[in-house]
Structures are given as structure tokens and as C-alpha cells.
XYZ file of C-alpha atoms in Angstrom:
448
model
C 94.089 -249.627 12.462
C 92.727 -247.017 10.892
C 89.128 -246.700 10.260
C 87.817 -246.163 6.683
C 87.352 -242.370 7.199
C 90.602 -241.653 8.481
C 92.604 -241.793 5.388
C 90.772 -239.309 3.714
C 90.785 -236.817 6.365
C 94.655 -237.365 6.562
C 94.725 -236.799 2.728
C 92.805 -233.594 2.479
C 95.668 -231.114 3.542
C 97.801 -232.499 0.950
C 95.320 -232.332 -1.600
C 94.477 -228.654 -0.555
C 98.468 -227.669 -0.794
C 98.874 -229.911 -4.409
C 95.870 -227.954 -5.565
C 97.286 -224.505 -4.512
C 100.738 -225.973 -6.290
C 99.125 -226.215 -9.393
C 97.253 -223.017 -9.428
C 100.275 -221.068 -8.300
C 101.857 -222.569 -11.674
C 99.040 -221.798 -13.809
C 98.991 -218.231 -12.311
C 102.713 -217.611 -14.136
C 100.716 -217.712 -17.453
C 98.073 -215.825 -16.727
C 98.048 -211.502 -16.604
C 97.566 -210.336 -12.965
C 96.471 -206.689 -13.851
C 94.827 -205.360 -16.611
C 95.083 -201.537 -17.864
C 93.466 -199.728 -20.773
C 93.745 -196.028 -22.130
C 91.057 -194.376 -24.209
C 91.191 -191.426 -26.229
C 89.535 -189.720 -29.336
C 92.057 -191.501 -31.512
C 92.183 -194.839 -29.693
C 88.328 -195.552 -29.665
C 89.009 -199.105 -29.019
C 91.451 -198.516 -26.655
C 95.558 -199.103 -25.851
C 95.806 -202.078 -23.552
C 98.207 -203.587 -20.958
C 98.407 -206.673 -19.384
C 100.836 -207.289 -16.191
C 102.154 -210.476 -15.105
C 104.084 -211.644 -12.144
C 107.224 -211.268 -14.190
C 106.547 -209.360 -17.351
C 104.481 -206.333 -19.119
C 102.855 -207.079 -22.612
C 100.752 -204.974 -25.025
C 97.108 -206.466 -25.229
C 97.411 -206.070 -28.768
C 100.795 -206.456 -30.625
C 101.240 -202.621 -31.043
C 100.083 -201.141 -27.946
C 102.665 -201.411 -25.771
C 104.734 -199.035 -28.084
C 102.114 -196.681 -28.661
C 101.689 -196.149 -25.079
C 105.539 -195.876 -24.241
C 105.199 -193.362 -27.209
C 102.379 -191.229 -25.532
C 104.064 -191.179 -22.156
C 107.062 -189.945 -23.653
C 105.389 -187.040 -24.571
C 104.411 -185.883 -21.127
C 107.355 -187.237 -19.788
C 106.634 -190.304 -18.085
C 108.855 -193.200 -18.026
C 108.448 -196.088 -20.420
C 106.719 -199.138 -18.612
C 109.970 -201.015 -19.386
C 111.649 -198.672 -16.681
C 109.328 -199.489 -13.848
C 109.096 -202.221 -11.521
C 112.744 -203.636 -13.444
C 113.975 -205.550 -9.879
C 110.274 -206.769 -9.165
C 110.068 -208.827 -12.519
C 113.690 -209.939 -11.797
C 112.642 -211.278 -8.559
C 109.311 -212.984 -9.513
C 110.401 -215.747 -10.836
C 112.614 -216.878 -7.619
C 109.708 -215.473 -5.394
C 107.349 -217.940 -6.895
C 110.012 -220.602 -6.800
C 110.211 -219.217 -2.741
C 106.063 -219.782 -2.566
C 106.111 -223.311 -4.063
C 108.803 -223.694 -0.706
C 106.414 -222.366 1.449
C 103.718 -224.652 0.027
C 105.839 -227.742 0.746
C 106.090 -226.772 4.409
C 102.453 -226.300 4.962
C 102.071 -229.674 3.836
C 104.827 -231.335 5.670
C 104.575 -229.532 9.275
C 103.198 -231.297 11.821
C 102.723 -228.118 13.983
C 99.990 -225.756 13.725
C 101.836 -222.725 14.147
C 104.923 -223.275 11.405
C 101.988 -224.261 9.022
C 100.489 -221.083 9.465
C 104.047 -218.916 9.299
C 104.400 -220.913 5.897
C 101.416 -220.086 4.619
C 101.506 -216.545 5.442
C 103.836 -215.374 2.382
C 101.180 -216.971 0.066
C 98.497 -214.795 1.743
C 100.570 -211.832 1.469
C 101.826 -212.469 -1.900
C 98.304 -210.950 -3.667
C 98.586 -207.742 -0.745
C 102.280 -207.020 -1.942
C 101.785 -207.033 -5.611
C 98.789 -204.513 -5.608
C 100.918 -202.291 -2.957
C 103.952 -202.417 -5.098
C 101.873 -201.844 -8.338
C 100.156 -198.786 -6.413
C 103.817 -197.427 -5.704
C 104.882 -197.460 -8.925
C 101.965 -195.905 -10.507
C 102.190 -193.058 -8.380
C 105.929 -192.798 -9.163
C 105.291 -192.362 -12.944
C 102.778 -190.025 -12.607
C 104.728 -187.665 -10.044
C 108.065 -187.933 -11.494
C 108.009 -186.544 -15.173
C 110.709 -185.467 -17.256
C 111.088 -181.381 -17.101
C 111.888 -181.141 -20.773
C 109.185 -183.217 -22.110
C 106.958 -181.510 -24.755
C 103.497 -181.499 -22.833
C 103.252 -180.112 -19.543
C 100.418 -181.557 -17.359
C 99.446 -180.890 -13.734
C 99.899 -183.279 -11.328
C 97.913 -186.485 -11.374
C 97.545 -189.832 -9.950
C 96.610 -193.103 -11.431
C 94.678 -195.331 -9.349
C 95.461 -198.957 -9.009
C 91.506 -199.824 -9.201
C 89.106 -197.618 -11.119
C 89.263 -194.952 -13.649
C 90.616 -191.732 -14.209
C 90.792 -188.839 -16.601
C 93.829 -186.883 -17.849
C 93.319 -184.468 -20.328
C 91.497 -186.166 -23.343
C 92.816 -189.779 -22.280
C 90.676 -192.086 -20.082
C 92.397 -195.108 -18.324
C 90.868 -198.207 -16.653
C 92.926 -200.414 -14.562
C 91.768 -203.397 -12.626
C 92.787 -207.257 -11.827
C 92.222 -210.191 -14.497
C 92.331 -213.886 -14.189
C 95.912 -214.530 -12.760
C 95.470 -211.965 -9.352
C 91.734 -214.040 -8.703
C 93.574 -217.636 -9.059
C 96.724 -216.417 -6.502
C 93.971 -215.122 -4.108
C 92.635 -218.916 -4.254
C 96.188 -220.176 -3.690
C 96.492 -218.001 -0.506
C 92.413 -219.643 0.450
C 93.914 -223.153 -0.130
C 96.809 -222.399 1.762
C 95.660 -221.162 4.771
C 92.916 -224.055 4.954
C 95.736 -226.852 4.542
C 97.523 -225.045 7.092
C 94.428 -224.861 9.675
C 93.341 -228.441 8.924
C 94.049 -230.778 11.596
C 96.538 -233.439 11.163
C 95.930 -237.084 12.328
C 98.252 -238.275 14.203
C 98.543 -242.004 12.967
C 101.265 -241.308 9.998
C 102.383 -238.639 8.102
C 100.711 -237.054 5.212
C 101.312 -238.777 1.637
C 102.049 -235.481 0.449
C 105.455 -235.718 2.277
C 106.200 -238.089 -0.497
C 107.928 -236.341 -3.534
C 105.485 -237.302 -6.177
C 101.966 -235.898 -7.344
C 100.631 -233.012 -9.413
C 102.349 -230.350 -7.215
C 105.569 -231.613 -7.551
C 105.099 -232.029 -11.067
C 103.984 -228.862 -11.507
C 107.048 -227.656 -9.845
C 109.204 -229.483 -12.087
C 107.451 -228.068 -15.427
C 108.191 -224.514 -13.879
C 111.751 -225.327 -13.434
C 112.358 -226.722 -16.668
C 110.485 -223.434 -18.131
C 112.893 -221.284 -16.142
C 116.257 -223.066 -17.350
C 118.306 -221.378 -19.806
C 119.611 -222.295 -22.915
C 122.031 -225.090 -23.038
C 125.290 -223.110 -23.129
C 126.602 -223.156 -26.764
C 130.568 -223.994 -27.604
C 132.809 -221.026 -27.002
C 133.526 -220.000 -30.780
C 136.768 -218.269 -30.031
C 135.936 -215.111 -30.069
C 135.198 -214.448 -26.195
C 138.703 -215.837 -25.852
C 140.440 -213.349 -28.041
C 138.606 -210.590 -26.476
C 139.441 -211.471 -23.107
C 143.231 -211.939 -24.073
C 143.673 -208.639 -26.152
C 145.186 -205.709 -24.243
C 143.380 -202.277 -24.924
C 144.322 -200.820 -28.503
C 144.525 -204.444 -30.080
C 143.407 -204.989 -33.404
C 141.184 -208.457 -33.515
C 140.730 -210.167 -36.480
C 137.460 -212.368 -35.937
C 137.311 -215.678 -37.152
C 135.496 -216.573 -40.344
C 131.983 -218.478 -39.229
C 129.450 -218.028 -36.781
C 130.136 -216.902 -33.191
C 127.384 -216.835 -30.709
C 125.893 -213.660 -28.704
C 125.750 -212.054 -26.810
C 129.406 -210.855 -26.984
C 130.706 -207.837 -24.511
C 133.477 -205.740 -25.613
C 134.878 -204.270 -22.572
C 138.181 -202.867 -23.562
C 139.185 -200.450 -26.324
C 139.977 -202.731 -29.156
C 139.418 -202.848 -32.990
C 137.162 -205.720 -33.838
C 137.057 -206.983 -37.482
C 135.365 -209.325 -39.427
C 135.925 -208.791 -43.281
C 132.227 -209.268 -43.948
C 132.762 -213.108 -42.914
C 132.698 -213.116 -39.515
C 128.868 -213.488 -37.749
C 128.059 -213.036 -34.282
C 124.581 -214.392 -33.617
C 122.133 -213.484 -30.857
C 119.805 -216.627 -31.936
C 116.796 -214.613 -31.255
C 117.603 -213.926 -27.597
C 118.553 -210.198 -26.168
C 121.217 -207.888 -27.571
C 123.881 -209.152 -29.724
C 126.908 -207.270 -28.788
C 127.489 -204.356 -25.799
C 130.029 -202.091 -26.043
C 130.967 -200.963 -22.427
C 134.194 -199.153 -23.029
C 135.536 -196.270 -25.030
C 137.449 -195.850 -28.287
C 136.120 -199.408 -29.847
C 135.935 -200.381 -33.568
C 133.482 -202.586 -35.292
C 134.477 -203.116 -38.730
C 132.796 -205.667 -41.089
C 130.933 -207.578 -38.888
C 127.458 -209.474 -39.864
C 125.578 -209.009 -36.526
C 122.198 -210.803 -36.453
C 119.067 -212.487 -34.659
C 118.414 -210.038 -31.532
C 115.342 -210.462 -29.285
C 112.168 -209.235 -29.978
C 111.439 -207.524 -26.736
C 110.742 -203.920 -26.822
C 110.779 -203.905 -22.910
C 114.366 -204.834 -22.925
C 115.092 -203.042 -26.037
C 116.863 -205.776 -27.563
C 119.342 -204.492 -30.269
C 121.852 -205.811 -32.639
C 124.603 -203.281 -30.963
C 124.353 -201.501 -27.726
C 126.873 -199.010 -27.291
C 127.555 -197.322 -23.848
C 130.472 -195.499 -24.294
C 132.300 -192.752 -26.191
C 134.079 -192.763 -29.608
C 132.717 -195.753 -30.633
C 132.820 -196.137 -34.716
C 130.782 -199.050 -36.166
C 131.759 -199.382 -39.867
C 131.047 -201.398 -42.889
C 128.716 -203.822 -40.610
C 125.860 -205.754 -41.793
C 122.699 -206.145 -39.777
C 120.049 -208.557 -40.204
C 117.204 -209.943 -38.116
C 117.457 -207.206 -35.545
C 114.672 -205.509 -33.256
C 116.847 -202.311 -32.425
C 120.048 -202.297 -35.020
C 122.693 -199.844 -33.547
C 121.284 -198.556 -29.573
C 123.769 -195.989 -28.724
C 123.039 -194.251 -25.579
C 125.484 -191.333 -23.682
C 127.905 -192.224 -26.010
C 129.069 -188.633 -27.415
C 131.259 -188.730 -30.823
C 130.003 -191.845 -31.878
C 129.728 -192.926 -35.482
C 127.907 -195.394 -37.540
C 129.019 -195.038 -41.287
C 128.533 -197.523 -44.459
C 126.129 -200.355 -42.664
C 122.966 -202.308 -43.904
C 120.386 -202.594 -41.370
C 117.434 -205.002 -41.625
C 114.674 -205.042 -39.352
C 112.667 -207.822 -37.999
C 109.523 -208.675 -39.883
C 107.030 -207.387 -37.554
C 104.283 -204.718 -37.425
C 105.354 -201.397 -37.742
C 104.640 -200.962 -34.110
C 106.271 -203.713 -32.871
C 109.417 -202.818 -34.737
C 112.652 -201.141 -32.512
C 114.868 -198.269 -34.262
C 117.444 -199.325 -36.613
C 119.735 -196.544 -35.397
C 118.538 -194.873 -32.136
C 121.361 -192.224 -30.669
C 120.556 -190.852 -27.133
C 122.430 -187.949 -25.561
C 125.155 -188.407 -28.135
C 126.827 -185.067 -28.997
C 128.671 -184.709 -32.263
C 127.497 -188.206 -33.780
C 127.935 -188.905 -37.211
C 125.712 -191.103 -39.063
C 127.092 -191.225 -42.499
C 126.358 -193.769 -46.196
C 124.276 -196.230 -44.063
C 121.200 -197.710 -45.535
C 117.980 -198.756 -43.378
C 115.084 -200.977 -44.159
C 112.288 -202.124 -42.300
C 112.910 -200.289 -38.829
C 110.395 -198.282 -36.867
C 112.451 -194.811 -36.969
C 115.833 -193.391 -36.991
C 115.917 -191.670 -33.635
C 118.361 -188.572 -32.846
C 117.023 -187.280 -29.609
C 118.935 -184.853 -26.786
C 121.875 -184.564 -28.917
C 123.647 -181.487 -30.569
C 125.957 -181.027 -33.192
C 125.859 -184.364 -35.339
C 125.558 -185.090 -38.838
C 123.645 -187.072 -40.743
C 124.661 -187.420 -44.381
C 124.164 -189.616 -47.236
C 121.771 -192.308 -45.774
C 119.116 -194.109 -47.499
C 115.899 -194.880 -45.025
C 113.406 -196.869 -46.122
C 110.155 -198.467 -45.587
C 109.902 -197.456 -41.809
C 107.455 -195.014 -39.869
C 109.253 -191.855 -39.796
C 112.237 -192.445 -41.764
C 114.233 -189.822 -39.091
C 113.284 -188.524 -36.088
C 114.422 -185.448 -34.097
C 113.812 -184.430 -30.811
C 115.716 -181.727 -28.759
C 118.408 -181.917 -31.325
C 120.595 -178.454 -31.889
C 122.811 -177.374 -34.517
C 122.889 -180.532 -36.644
C 123.125 -181.135 -40.502
C 120.956 -183.414 -42.582
C 122.096 -183.625 -46.161
C 122.225 -185.693 -49.376
C 120.122 -188.425 -47.765
C 117.189 -190.380 -49.326
C 113.506 -190.744 -47.382
C 111.659 -193.453 -49.270
C 108.226 -195.345 -48.569
C 108.178 -194.276 -44.887
C 104.904 -193.026 -42.883
C 106.590 -189.610 -42.839
C 110.178 -188.790 -44.249
C 111.607 -186.741 -41.885
C 110.026 -185.614 -38.538
C 111.823 -182.763 -36.555
C 110.733 -181.557 -33.215
C 111.635 -179.173 -30.393
C 114.823 -178.471 -32.300
C 116.864 -175.621 -32.958
C 119.236 -174.623 -36.069
C 118.991 -177.881 -38.089
C 120.482 -177.494 -41.512
C 118.089 -179.837 -44.149
C 119.661 -179.560 -47.671
C 120.111 -181.958 -50.545
C 117.814 -184.570 -49.329
C 115.055 -186.572 -51.628
C 111.838 -187.583 -50.394
C 109.638 -189.863 -52.184
C 106.572 -191.829 -51.230
C 105.986 -191.081 -47.801
C 102.781 -193.320 -47.380
C 101.450 -192.071 -43.976
C 97.527 -190.199 -43.377
C 99.528 -186.548 -43.798
C 101.699 -187.578 -46.686
C 104.571 -185.431 -45.311
C 108.085 -186.047 -46.273
C 109.208 -183.390 -43.595
């Protein structure tokens, strides 16, 4: 028969493992690391919080402002760094939960210590990976950046000064929590096991299992929605087909991977339900005509958009974009045309909005007859030989923003109630004619 003190001794390793599991689940809601950036124009600082699985701004506009500053020195946006690490973070946490189960259930010392080793290594791996990406970001700068800086290094922990900017980096609560998880895992593994009976933690119950269950529920994707028929029509269409989209609402995301014409006549809606990008075009020569495109996600990190085009010769015409972060995001798509469309952004603070039209490396692009309202900018960067004609750009930050965009004509547009009407940088042979600038409300009051 067990002595009165034997049962608590057997239960202690399980209790330590359960406490570690609860803390590990809690760490997913906490930032592990924090970065702050100070400058004369940002005296209160801009902040970035780094979680195991995402990066956010400390305030609602901070992330966008830091990415904009990084752009001017040629540094990659934060969303382009450690992409695979963020994707693997959740499976990695689930693996650590499995290691905790092995720590609690194993009867031999060496297997318990082996199972605890990934939990001990996890904080060190996080710091080492962060240090790698900080070095990569500061040593792989775009050669075409507007501002040229000498080589510099960003410490993973501490402060540094770059030109007029001072940065501070260091751990925060989530990192200390995972250190506690590692300590509890080692204590549970090292605690001697009684030989009388297996520990109660072997039972599939308790707070640790409950925490794991909650994490799994949180990770589950939304239930699959019924196929509206539009996906099936696209899958069956041969190249060059004209598809009449059914009236009503089709659920996004939708991928157009063959050269077809998709017509909606203003009655067909593709709704992203607030998740990700609504329509992605990956084939050349696609036409989107008369669709209502609404409900993109709100992540600047993943650049959620109404339509994202990654192929040349695409035509987007007579479409209505509603409640979108980025509207039409056009990348490496020469010859793209956006005509007679209506764009309405999400009701967010201006720093958290996306660009209602973003054109990136798209020579010979045509943007004509569109109305943009409530976005951040209309952007045209690293493109040449383009035409921007007859558009109305209202209630944004920069109505139109050029960077390295040469031999382009901008005429008969209306820029109304933006912070700045038209901002031209590092661009040559730009013709600006017959445009109207009214009500620009930024500190400079600049129309052009």
C-alpha cells in the first residue's frame, strides 16, 4: 500500500508538465520580442511586436510607417522576412506539446530528457533566427533605394543608431514565458518517477490537454463554404472561354489560372468574407468584367487585396471593389489595364489602409476612368510607358504616388481631399496635364 507521501511525489512530474503546457499555450497570445524606433519626427517611437507566428505594430499605424521608412533605405518590408518561420510556428508549437506529453509519460530518464530538449532549445532557436534576419535585412539592401547608407548592423538585444534613427530591441513577456516552459519541462523530466504506478498525467484529461484542445480549436480553419458553382465553371473552362458568372454571391478565395473572360454584369459578387485576397490571377490574358469584389482581409503583412494579378495582359474593367484593404494589386504584370472601376477601401485609420491600386514593375500599364475613395495611395512604382487618365482619387494619403516610373502620361485626373495630391519621386519624363487638385489637407497642403 502506498504511503501518504508517495502519491503527491508521483503526481509532481505530471503537475509540472501540465503547468508547462498551459504556459506554452498562453505564450501564443504574447509577443516574444519588441523593437522600437525613435527619430525627431517620431519622438514617442514606433513599435513592432514579434510573436511566434506573426508580427504586428505596437500601435495601429506603426507597422506601415516602419515599412515605409525601410523602403527608403532599400530594406525589405517586415512581411517579407522569416515567412517560413511564421508558417511553421503553429506546427512547431504542437510538436512542443507532444514533447511535453512524452516528458510526462516516459518512465525512463534519458527519453524524458531527450523529449525535453526541444523545449529547452526553442527560446535559443527563436533568438538565433531573429538575429539572422536582422543581419540579412541590414546587409541585403535594394541598390535602387532612394537613400544610400553605409553598412550597419541591428543588434538582436540592445540599441543602435542609424543616421537620425535610434532603435531598441529586447525580449518581452512571451519570451520569459517560454523560458519558464523550458525550466518546467526540465524539472518534470529530471524528477524521479515512483515505480508503484504510472503517473496520473497519463490520463487524457487535465488543464494541459484542455489547453491543447483550445489551441487546436483556435487553429482550425473556418468551415468550408458551399461551392457556388463559379469554381466549377472555371475548372471546366478551356483557354479563351467567356464565363458568365452566376448572379448572387460566390465565396472567395478564387484563383483564375487560365486565360479566360469572367463577366458579372454587375450582379455577380465574389466575397472574401474578411479573409485574405479575394481573387488571384495567375494566367496571362485574363479579363475580369463587371464583377463586385468585396470583403478582403485586413492584413498589411500579407497584403490582402480584392484582386491580385501576377501575369501580363490582364484587363480589369467595370468592376466594383467594396470593403477591400488593397484594391487591385498588380505585380510583374506588363500591359495590365484597370478601367472604369470603382474602389472603396476599408474604414480604417489612413496608416492602416492599403493602396486601392498598386502597380509594381508593370510597364505599359493603363489606369483609366476609375474612382478611388478611402484608400491609402494609388501607387505606380518601377514601371515605364504608362497612362493614368480620367481617374478620380479622393480621401487618401497620396492620391497618386510615383517612384522610378518614367515616360508616363498623367492627364485629366481629379485629386480631391487627399493629404497630398500627386507625389512624384525619382521619375523622369513624366507628363502631367489637365488635372484638377482640390482640398489637399496635409501639413504641406501640396497638390503636386
